[in-house]
Tab-separated table of C-alpha atoms in Angstrom:
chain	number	residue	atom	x	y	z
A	11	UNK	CA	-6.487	-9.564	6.917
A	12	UNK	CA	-3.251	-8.232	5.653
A	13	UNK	CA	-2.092	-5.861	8.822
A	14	UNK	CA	1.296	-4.349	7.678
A	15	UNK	CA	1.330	-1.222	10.153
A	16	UNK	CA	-0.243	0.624	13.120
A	17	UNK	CA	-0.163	4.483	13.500
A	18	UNK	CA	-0.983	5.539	16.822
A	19	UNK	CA	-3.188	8.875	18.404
A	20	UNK	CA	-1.153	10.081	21.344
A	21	UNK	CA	-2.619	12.568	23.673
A	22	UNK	CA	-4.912	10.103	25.939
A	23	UNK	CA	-4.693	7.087	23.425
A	24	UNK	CA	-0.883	5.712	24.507
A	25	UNK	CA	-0.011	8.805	27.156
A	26	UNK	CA	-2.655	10.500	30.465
A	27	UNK	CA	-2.229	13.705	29.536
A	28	UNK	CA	-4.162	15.273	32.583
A	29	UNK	CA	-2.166	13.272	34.505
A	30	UNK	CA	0.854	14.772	33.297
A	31	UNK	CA	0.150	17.856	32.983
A	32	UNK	CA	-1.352	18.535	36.422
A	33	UNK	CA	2.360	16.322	37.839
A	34	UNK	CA	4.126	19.153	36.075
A	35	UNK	CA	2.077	22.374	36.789
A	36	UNK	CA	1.947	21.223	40.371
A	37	UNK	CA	5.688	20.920	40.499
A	38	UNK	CA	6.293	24.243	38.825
A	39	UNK	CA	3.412	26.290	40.046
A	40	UNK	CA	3.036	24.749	43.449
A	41	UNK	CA	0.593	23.255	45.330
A	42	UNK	CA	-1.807	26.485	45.386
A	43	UNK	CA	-2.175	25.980	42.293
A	44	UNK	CA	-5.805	23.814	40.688
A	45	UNK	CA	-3.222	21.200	38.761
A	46	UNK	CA	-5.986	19.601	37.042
A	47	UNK	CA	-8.190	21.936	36.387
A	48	UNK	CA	-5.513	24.215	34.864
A	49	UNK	CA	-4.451	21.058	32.813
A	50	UNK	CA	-8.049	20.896	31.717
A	51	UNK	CA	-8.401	24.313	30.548
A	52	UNK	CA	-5.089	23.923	28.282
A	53	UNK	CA	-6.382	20.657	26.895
A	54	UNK	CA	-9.641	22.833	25.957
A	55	UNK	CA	-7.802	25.403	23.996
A	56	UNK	CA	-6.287	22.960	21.979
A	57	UNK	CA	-8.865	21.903	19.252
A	58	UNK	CA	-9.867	25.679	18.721
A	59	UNK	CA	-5.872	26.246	18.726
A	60	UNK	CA	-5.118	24.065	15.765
A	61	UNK	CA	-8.697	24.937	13.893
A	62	UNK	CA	-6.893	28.343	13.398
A	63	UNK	CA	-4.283	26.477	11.314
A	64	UNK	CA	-6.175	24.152	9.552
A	65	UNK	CA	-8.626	27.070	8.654
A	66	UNK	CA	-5.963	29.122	7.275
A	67	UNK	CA	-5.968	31.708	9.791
A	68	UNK	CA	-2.365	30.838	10.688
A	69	UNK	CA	-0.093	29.497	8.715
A	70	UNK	CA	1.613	26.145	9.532
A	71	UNK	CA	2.724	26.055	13.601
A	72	UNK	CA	3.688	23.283	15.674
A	73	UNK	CA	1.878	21.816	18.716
A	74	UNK	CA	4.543	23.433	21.364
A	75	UNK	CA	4.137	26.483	20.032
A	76	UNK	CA	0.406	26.505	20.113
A	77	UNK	CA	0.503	25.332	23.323
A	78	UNK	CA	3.335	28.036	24.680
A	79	UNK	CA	0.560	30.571	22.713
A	80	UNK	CA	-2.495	29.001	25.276
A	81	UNK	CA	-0.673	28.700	27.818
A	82	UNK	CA	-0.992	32.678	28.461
A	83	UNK	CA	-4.605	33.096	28.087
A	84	UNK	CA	-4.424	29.703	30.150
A	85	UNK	CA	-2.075	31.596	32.896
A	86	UNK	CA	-4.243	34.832	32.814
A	87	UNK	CA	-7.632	33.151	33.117
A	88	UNK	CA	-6.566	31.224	36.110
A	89	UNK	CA	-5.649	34.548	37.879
A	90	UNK	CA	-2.423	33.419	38.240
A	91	UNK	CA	0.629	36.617	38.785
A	92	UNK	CA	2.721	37.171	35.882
A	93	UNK	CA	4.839	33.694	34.883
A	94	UNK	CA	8.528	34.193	33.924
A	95	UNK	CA	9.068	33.016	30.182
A	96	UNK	CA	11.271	30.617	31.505
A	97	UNK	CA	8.730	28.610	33.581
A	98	UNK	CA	6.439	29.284	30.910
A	99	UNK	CA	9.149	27.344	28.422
A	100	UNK	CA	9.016	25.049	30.846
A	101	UNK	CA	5.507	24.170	31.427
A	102	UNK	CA	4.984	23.711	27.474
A	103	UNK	CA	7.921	20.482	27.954
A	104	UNK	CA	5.349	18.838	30.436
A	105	UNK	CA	3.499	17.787	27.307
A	106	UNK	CA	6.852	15.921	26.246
A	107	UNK	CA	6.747	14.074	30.004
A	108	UNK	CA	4.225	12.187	29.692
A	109	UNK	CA	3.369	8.959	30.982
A	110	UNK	CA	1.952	6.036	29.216
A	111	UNK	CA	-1.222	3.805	30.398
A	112	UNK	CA	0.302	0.874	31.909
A	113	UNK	CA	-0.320	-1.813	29.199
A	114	UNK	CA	1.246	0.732	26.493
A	115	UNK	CA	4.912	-0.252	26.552
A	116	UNK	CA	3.839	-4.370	26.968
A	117	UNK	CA	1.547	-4.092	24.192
A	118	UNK	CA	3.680	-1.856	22.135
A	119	UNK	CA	6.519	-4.388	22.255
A	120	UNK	CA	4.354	-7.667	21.648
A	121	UNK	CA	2.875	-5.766	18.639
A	122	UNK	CA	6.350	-4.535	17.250
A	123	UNK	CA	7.457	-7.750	16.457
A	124	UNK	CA	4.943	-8.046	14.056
A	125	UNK	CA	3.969	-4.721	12.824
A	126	UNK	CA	5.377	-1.732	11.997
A	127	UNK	CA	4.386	0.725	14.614
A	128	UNK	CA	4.510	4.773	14.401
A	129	UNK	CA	2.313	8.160	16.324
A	130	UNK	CA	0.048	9.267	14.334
A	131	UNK	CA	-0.452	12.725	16.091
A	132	UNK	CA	-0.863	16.040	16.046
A	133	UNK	CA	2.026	16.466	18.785
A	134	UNK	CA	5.491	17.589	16.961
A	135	UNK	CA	8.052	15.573	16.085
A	136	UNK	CA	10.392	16.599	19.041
A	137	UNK	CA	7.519	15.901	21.388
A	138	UNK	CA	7.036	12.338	20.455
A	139	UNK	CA	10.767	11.767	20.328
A	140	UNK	CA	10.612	13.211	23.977
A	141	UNK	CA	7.838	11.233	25.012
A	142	UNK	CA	9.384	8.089	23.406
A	143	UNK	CA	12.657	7.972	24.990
A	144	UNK	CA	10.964	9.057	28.302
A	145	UNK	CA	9.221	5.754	28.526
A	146	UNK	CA	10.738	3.314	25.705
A	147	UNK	CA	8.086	3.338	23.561
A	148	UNK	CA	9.405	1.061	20.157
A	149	UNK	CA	8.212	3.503	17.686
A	150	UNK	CA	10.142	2.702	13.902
A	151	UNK	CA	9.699	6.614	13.032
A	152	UNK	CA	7.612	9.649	13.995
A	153	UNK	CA	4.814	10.277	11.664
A	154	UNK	CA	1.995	13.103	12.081
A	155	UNK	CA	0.886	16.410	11.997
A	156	UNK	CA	4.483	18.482	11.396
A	157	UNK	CA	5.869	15.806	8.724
A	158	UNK	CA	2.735	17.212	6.412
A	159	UNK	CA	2.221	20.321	8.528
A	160	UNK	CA	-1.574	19.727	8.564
A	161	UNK	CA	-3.265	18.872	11.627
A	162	UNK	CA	-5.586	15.708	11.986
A	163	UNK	CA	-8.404	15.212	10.763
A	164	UNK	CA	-7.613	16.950	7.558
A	165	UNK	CA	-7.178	13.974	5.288
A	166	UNK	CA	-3.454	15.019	4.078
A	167	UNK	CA	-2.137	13.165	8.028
A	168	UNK	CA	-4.160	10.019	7.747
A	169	UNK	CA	-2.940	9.714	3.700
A	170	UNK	CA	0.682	9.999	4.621
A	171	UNK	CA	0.510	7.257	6.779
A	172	UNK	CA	0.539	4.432	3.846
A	173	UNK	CA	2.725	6.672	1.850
A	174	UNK	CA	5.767	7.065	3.571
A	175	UNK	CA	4.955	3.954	4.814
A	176	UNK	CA	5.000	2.360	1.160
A	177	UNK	CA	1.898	-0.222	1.820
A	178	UNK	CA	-1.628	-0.202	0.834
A	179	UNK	CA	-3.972	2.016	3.347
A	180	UNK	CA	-5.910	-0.931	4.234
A	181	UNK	CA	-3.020	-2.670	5.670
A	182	UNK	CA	-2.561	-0.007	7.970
A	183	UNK	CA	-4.358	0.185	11.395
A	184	UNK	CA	-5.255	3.717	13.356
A	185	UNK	CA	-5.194	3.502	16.810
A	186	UNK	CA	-7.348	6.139	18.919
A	187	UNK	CA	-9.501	6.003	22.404
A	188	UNK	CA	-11.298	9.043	20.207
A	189	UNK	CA	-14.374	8.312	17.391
A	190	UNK	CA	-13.995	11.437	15.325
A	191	UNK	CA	-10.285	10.157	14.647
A	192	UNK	CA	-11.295	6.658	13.445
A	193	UNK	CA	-14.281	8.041	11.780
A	194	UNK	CA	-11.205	10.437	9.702
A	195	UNK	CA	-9.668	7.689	9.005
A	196	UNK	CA	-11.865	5.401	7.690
A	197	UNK	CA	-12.917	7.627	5.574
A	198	UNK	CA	-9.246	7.099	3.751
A	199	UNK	CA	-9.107	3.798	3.602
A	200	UNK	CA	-7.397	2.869	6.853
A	201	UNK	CA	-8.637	0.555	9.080
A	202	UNK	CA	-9.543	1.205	12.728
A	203	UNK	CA	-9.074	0.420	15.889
A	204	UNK	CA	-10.888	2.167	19.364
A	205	UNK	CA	-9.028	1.779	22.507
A	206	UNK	CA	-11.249	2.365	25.879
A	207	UNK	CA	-9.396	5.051	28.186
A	208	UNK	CA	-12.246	5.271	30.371
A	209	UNK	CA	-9.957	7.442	32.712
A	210	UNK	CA	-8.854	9.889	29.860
A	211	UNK	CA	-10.623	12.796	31.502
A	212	UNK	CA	-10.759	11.777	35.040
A	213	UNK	CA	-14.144	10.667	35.244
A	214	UNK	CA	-15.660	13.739	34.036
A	215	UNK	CA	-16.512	12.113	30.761
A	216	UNK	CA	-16.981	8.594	29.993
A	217	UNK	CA	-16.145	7.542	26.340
A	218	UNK	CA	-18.102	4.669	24.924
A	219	UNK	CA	-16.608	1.183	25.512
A	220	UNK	CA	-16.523	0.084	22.279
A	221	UNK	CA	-16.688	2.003	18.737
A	222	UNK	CA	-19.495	-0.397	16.760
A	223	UNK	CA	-17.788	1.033	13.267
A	224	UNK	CA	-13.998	0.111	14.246
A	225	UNK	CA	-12.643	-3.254	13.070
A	226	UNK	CA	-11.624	-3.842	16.767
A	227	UNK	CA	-12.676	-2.709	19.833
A	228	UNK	CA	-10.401	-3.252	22.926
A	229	UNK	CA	-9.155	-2.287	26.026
A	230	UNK	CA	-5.556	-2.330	26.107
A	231	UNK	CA	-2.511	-2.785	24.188
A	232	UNK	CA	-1.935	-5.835	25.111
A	233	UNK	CA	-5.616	-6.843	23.945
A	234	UNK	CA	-4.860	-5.804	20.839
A	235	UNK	CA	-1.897	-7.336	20.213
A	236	UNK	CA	-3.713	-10.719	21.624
A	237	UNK	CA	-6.073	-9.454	18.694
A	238	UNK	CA	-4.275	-9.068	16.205
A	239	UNK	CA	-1.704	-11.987	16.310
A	240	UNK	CA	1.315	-10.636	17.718
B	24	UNK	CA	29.957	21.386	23.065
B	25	UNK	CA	26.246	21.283	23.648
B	26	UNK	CA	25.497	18.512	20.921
B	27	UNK	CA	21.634	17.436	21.421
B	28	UNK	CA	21.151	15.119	18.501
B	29	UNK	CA	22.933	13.523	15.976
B	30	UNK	CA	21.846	12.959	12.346
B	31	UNK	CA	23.365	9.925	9.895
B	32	UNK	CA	23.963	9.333	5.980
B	33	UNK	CA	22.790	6.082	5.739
B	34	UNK	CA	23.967	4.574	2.387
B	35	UNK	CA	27.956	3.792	3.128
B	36	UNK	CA	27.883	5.649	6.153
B	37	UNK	CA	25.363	3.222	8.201
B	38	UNK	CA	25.111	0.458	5.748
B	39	UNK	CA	27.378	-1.404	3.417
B	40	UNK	CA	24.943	-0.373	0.174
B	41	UNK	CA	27.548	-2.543	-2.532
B	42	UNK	CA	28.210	-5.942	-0.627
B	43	UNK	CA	23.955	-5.836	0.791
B	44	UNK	CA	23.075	-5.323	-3.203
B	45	UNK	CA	25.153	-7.577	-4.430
B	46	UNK	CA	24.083	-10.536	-2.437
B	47	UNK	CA	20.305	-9.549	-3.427
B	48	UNK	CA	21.395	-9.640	-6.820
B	49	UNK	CA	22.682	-12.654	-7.038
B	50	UNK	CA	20.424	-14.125	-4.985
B	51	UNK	CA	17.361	-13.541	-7.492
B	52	UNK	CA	19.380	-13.289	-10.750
B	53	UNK	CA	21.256	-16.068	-10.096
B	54	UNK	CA	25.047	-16.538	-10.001
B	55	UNK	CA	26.197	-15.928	-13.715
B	56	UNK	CA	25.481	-12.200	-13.040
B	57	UNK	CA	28.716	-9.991	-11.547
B	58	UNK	CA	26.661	-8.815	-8.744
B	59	UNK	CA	29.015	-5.998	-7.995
B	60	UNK	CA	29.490	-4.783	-11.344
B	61	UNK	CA	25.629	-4.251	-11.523
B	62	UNK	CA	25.752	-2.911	-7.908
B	63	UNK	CA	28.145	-0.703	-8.704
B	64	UNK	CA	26.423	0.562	-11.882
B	65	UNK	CA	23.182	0.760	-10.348
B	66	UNK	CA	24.764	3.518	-7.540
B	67	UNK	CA	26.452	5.134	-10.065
B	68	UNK	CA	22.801	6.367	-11.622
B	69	UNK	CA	21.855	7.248	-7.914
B	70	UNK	CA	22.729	11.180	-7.748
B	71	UNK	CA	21.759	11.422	-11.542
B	72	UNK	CA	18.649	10.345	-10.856
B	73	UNK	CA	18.335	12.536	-7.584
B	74	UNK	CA	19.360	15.750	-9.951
B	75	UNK	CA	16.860	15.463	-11.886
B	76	UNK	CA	14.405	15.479	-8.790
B	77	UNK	CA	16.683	18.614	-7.674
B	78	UNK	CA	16.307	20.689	-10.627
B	79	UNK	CA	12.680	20.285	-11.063
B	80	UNK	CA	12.738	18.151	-14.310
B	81	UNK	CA	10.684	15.556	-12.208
B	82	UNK	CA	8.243	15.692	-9.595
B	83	UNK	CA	8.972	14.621	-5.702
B	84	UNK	CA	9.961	11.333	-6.142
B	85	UNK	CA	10.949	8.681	-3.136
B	86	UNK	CA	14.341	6.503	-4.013
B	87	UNK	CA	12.652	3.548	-4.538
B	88	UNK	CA	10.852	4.913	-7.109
B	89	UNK	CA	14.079	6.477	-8.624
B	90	UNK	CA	15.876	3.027	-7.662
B	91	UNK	CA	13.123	1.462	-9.871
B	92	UNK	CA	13.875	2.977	-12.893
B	93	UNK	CA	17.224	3.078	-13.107
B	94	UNK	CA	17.320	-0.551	-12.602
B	95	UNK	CA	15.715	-1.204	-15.748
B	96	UNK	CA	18.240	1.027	-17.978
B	97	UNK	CA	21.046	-1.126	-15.541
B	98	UNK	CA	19.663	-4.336	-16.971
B	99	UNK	CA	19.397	-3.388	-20.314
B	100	UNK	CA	22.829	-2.129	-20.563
B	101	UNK	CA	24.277	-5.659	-18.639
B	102	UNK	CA	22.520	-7.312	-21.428
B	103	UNK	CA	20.131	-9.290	-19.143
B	104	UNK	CA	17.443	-10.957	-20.391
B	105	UNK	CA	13.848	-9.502	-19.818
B	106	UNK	CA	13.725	-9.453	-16.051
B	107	UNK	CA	9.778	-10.017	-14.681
B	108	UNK	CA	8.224	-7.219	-13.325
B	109	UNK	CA	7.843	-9.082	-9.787
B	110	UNK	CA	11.503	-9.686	-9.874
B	111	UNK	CA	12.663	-6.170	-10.336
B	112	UNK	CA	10.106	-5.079	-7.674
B	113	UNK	CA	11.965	-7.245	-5.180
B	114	UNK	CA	15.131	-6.174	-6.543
B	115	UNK	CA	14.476	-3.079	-5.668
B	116	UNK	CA	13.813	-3.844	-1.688
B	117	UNK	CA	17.912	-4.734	-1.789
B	118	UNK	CA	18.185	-1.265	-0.608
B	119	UNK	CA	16.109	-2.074	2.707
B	120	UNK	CA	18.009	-5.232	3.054
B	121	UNK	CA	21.469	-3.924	3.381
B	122	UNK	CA	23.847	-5.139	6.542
B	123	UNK	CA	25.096	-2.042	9.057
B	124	UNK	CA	28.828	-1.868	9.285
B	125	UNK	CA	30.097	-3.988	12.156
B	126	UNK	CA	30.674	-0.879	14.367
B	127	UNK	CA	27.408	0.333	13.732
B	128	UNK	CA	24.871	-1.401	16.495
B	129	UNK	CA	27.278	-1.006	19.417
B	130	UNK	CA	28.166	2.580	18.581
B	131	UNK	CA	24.616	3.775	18.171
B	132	UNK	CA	23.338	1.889	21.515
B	133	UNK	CA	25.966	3.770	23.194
B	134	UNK	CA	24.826	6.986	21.390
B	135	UNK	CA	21.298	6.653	21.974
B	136	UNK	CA	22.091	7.006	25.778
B	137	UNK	CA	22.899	10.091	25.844
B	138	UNK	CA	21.867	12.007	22.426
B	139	UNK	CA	19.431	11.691	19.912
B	140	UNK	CA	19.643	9.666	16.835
B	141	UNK	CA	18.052	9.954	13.559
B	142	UNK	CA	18.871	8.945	9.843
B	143	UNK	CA	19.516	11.585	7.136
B	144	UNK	CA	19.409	10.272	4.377
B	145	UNK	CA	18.292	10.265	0.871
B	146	UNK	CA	16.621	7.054	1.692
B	147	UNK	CA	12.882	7.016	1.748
B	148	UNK	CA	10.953	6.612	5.184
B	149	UNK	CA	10.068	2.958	4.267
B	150	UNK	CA	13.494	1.852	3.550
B	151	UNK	CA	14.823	3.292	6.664
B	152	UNK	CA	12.139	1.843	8.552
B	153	UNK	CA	13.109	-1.413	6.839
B	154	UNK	CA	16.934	-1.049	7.675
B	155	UNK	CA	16.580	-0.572	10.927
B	156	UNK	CA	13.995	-3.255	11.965
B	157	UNK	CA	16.071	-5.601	10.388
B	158	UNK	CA	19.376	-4.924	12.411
B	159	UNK	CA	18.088	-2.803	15.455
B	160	UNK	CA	19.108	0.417	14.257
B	161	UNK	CA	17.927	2.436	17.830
B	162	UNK	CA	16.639	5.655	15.427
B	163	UNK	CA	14.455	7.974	17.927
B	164	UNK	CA	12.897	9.308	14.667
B	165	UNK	CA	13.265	8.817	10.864
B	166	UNK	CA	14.410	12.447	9.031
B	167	UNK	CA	15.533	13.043	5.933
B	168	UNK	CA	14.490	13.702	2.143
B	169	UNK	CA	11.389	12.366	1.880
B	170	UNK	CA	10.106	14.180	4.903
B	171	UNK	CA	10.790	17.533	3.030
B	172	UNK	CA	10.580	16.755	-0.515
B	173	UNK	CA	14.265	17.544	-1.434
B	174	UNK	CA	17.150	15.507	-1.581
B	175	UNK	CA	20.611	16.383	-0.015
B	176	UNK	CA	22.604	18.287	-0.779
B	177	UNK	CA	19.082	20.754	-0.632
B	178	UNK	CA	19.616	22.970	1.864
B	179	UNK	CA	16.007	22.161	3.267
B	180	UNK	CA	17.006	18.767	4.231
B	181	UNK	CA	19.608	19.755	6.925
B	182	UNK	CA	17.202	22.537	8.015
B	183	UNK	CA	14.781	19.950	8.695
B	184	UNK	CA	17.007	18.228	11.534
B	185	UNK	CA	17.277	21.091	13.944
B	186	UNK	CA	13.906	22.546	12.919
B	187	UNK	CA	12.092	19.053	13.376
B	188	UNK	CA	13.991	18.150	16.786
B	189	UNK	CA	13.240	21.590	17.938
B	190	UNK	CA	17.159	22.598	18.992
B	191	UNK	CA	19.629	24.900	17.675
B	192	UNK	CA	21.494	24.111	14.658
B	193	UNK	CA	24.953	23.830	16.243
B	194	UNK	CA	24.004	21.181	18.356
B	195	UNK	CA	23.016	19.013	15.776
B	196	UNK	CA	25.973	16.609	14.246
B	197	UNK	CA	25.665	15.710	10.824
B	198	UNK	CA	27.851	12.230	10.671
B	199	UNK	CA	28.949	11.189	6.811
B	200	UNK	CA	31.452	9.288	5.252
B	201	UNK	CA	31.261	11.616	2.469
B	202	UNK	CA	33.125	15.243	2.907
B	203	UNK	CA	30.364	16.919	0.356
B	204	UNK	CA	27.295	15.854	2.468
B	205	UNK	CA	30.041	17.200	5.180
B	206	UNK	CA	30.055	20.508	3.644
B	207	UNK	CA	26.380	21.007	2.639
B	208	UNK	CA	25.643	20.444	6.376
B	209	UNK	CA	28.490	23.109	7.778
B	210	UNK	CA	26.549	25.552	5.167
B	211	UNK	CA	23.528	25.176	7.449
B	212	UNK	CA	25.293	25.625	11.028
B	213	UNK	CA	25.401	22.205	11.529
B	214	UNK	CA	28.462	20.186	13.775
B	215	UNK	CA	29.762	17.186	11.320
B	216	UNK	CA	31.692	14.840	12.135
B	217	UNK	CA	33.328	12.663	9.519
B	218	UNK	CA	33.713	8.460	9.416
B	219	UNK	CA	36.244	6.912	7.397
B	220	UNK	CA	34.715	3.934	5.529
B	221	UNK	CA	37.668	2.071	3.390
B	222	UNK	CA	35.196	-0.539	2.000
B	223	UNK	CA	32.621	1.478	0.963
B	224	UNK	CA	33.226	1.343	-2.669
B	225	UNK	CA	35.755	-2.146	-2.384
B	226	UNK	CA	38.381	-0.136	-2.534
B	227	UNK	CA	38.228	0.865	-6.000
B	228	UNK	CA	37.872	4.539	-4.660
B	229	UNK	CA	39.520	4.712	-0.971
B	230	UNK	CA	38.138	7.755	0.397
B	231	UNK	CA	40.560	10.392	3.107
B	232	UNK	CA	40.978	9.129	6.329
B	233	UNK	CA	39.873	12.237	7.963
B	234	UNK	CA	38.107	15.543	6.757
B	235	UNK	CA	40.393	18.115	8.376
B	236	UNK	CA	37.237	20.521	8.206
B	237	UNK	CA	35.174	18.493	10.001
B	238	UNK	CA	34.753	19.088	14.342
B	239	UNK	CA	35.261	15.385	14.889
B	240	UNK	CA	37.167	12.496	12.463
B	241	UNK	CA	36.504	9.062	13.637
B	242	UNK	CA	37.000	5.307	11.889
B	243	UNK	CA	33.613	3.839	14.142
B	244	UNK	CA	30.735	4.441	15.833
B	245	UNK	CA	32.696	3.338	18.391
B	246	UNK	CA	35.220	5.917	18.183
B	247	UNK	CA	32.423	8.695	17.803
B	248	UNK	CA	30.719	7.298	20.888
B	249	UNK	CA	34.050	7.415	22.873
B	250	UNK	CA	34.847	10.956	22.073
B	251	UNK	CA	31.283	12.565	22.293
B	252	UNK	CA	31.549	10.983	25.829
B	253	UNK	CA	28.598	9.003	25.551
């Protein structure tokens, strides 16, 4: 085992989005307002969102912008009065408040002295610098989606990884509480490691507790970097 | 003044590039070399090299690559004996192994409170990455030419700064030692701010002690921290 690097998935890997989300609608919408459920609806436009860019349809746009796009239909499907623009702006920086999982920052640290450690994500580059200093997270550089503008899992994110990394792919480690990200990048030569985030989506769904094809399954941060040596 | 972020030459502005290579070289080619004569030599074939990535006679190519075969014309022409493959590779991670100046750390830990910090440099993501965990360099982010495929003085490298931290252009500060990066970066609505760095060359060249077009002239980090108020 020659472990050089690990790249990280963000959203519900190393932050609660929902959690987030629904702390920032409710404090800008009010109370009246279904947080979670409105926070739940945004996260579901945001596969289809980015398909239309990887597809073609649209050429290369950033997370916050695909968000601010969703965020209207979001708004409107709720049956929620007209938003200003300004709250609107506002509500799209809720995905750059984020807070970690509580083992993120421990592990993160223990594993830094070790390894080089960067997102992997399809979040922009201002997002994880925003999430980052929010909570300390000891990131050496921002890799992901807008450095290659192509979202994940087209194979041009997971390659860039060793690249502008300058090591072999199979020294470097992607980190995800998802399957169809560690199956993407296995398939180019990185190896893999599943996180359980059994409270990713509130209890509504349950992800497995381990991922039988990953090199390691664990539970925390801090498990991994047990894991791995650090 | 609304600065937001500020963005950093690295080689001479950050980092003492001559005395760092020198002590590599003579560390693995042994003392009968004159370290800084090849140092010095070796730098000299840096923007050459970079040109003819610019004009389109080569492909994107990352420094180290372009570091890597210029070293082999600068041994050749210092007479050296066949240097081993192995040898040259490692002479070649000098550049990631290079010492900040001494007002460096302290000036960017009082930065990083309040703004955001990122290299801009013509140094590939790995080297950065290497510079900075080797002497703490608090980067929120690691921009620059590699990122975009064009070296500075492109105009799509400065671009990338405000475009990639998602703020305007005018409150980004491009800080150099060099008024020409200075002046490639004012072209592109950028703030610069200009650091006077007597050693950089061991005072073969001594370079102006301030750029009167620049918004801000400073002799440290220090300085710079003091009078952006952070």
């Amino acid at each position: 085992m020659n472990v050089r690097a690990l790249v990280f998935d963000v959203f519900g890997t190393v932050v609660d989005w929902r959690g987030g989300v629904a702390r920032e609608v409710s404090r800008l919408l009010g109370p009246a307002v279904d947080a979670t459920a409105l926070a739940d609806d945004w996260r579901g436009r945001y596969v289809p969102s980015m398909e239309r860019v990887r597809s073609g349809e649209l050429p290369w746009t950033p997370l916050d912008a695909l968000h601010r796009s969703s965020l209207c239909s979001v708004l409107a499907d709720a049956g929620l009065a007209p938003v200003p623009d300004d709250v609107q702006d506002e509500l799209v920086l809720a995905w750059h408040r984020l807070d970690p999982w509580p083992d993120v920052v421990p592990g993160l640290r223990r594993l830094s002295r070790r390894f080089v450690l960067a997102p992997l994500s399809n979040g922009n580059v201002a997002l994880q610098v925003g999430l980052a200093r929010r909570s300390g997270l000891p990131w050496d550089c921002v890799l992901g989606a807008e450095v290659v503008r192509h979202y994940k899992p087209d194979p041009e994110v997971y390659d860039s990884a060793p690249e502008l990394l300058a090591v072999p792919p199979s020294s470097v480690v992607m980190v995800a509480a998802h399957v169809d990200d560690l199956v993407a990048a296995r398939a180019r030569g990185l190896r893999t490691a599943y996180v359980h985030r059994p409270d990713e989506f509130g209890g509504r769904v349950v992800p497995p507790a381990s991922d039988p094809e990953a090199d390691w399954s664990v539970a925390s941060f801090e498990e991994l970097a047990e894991t791995l040596g650090a």
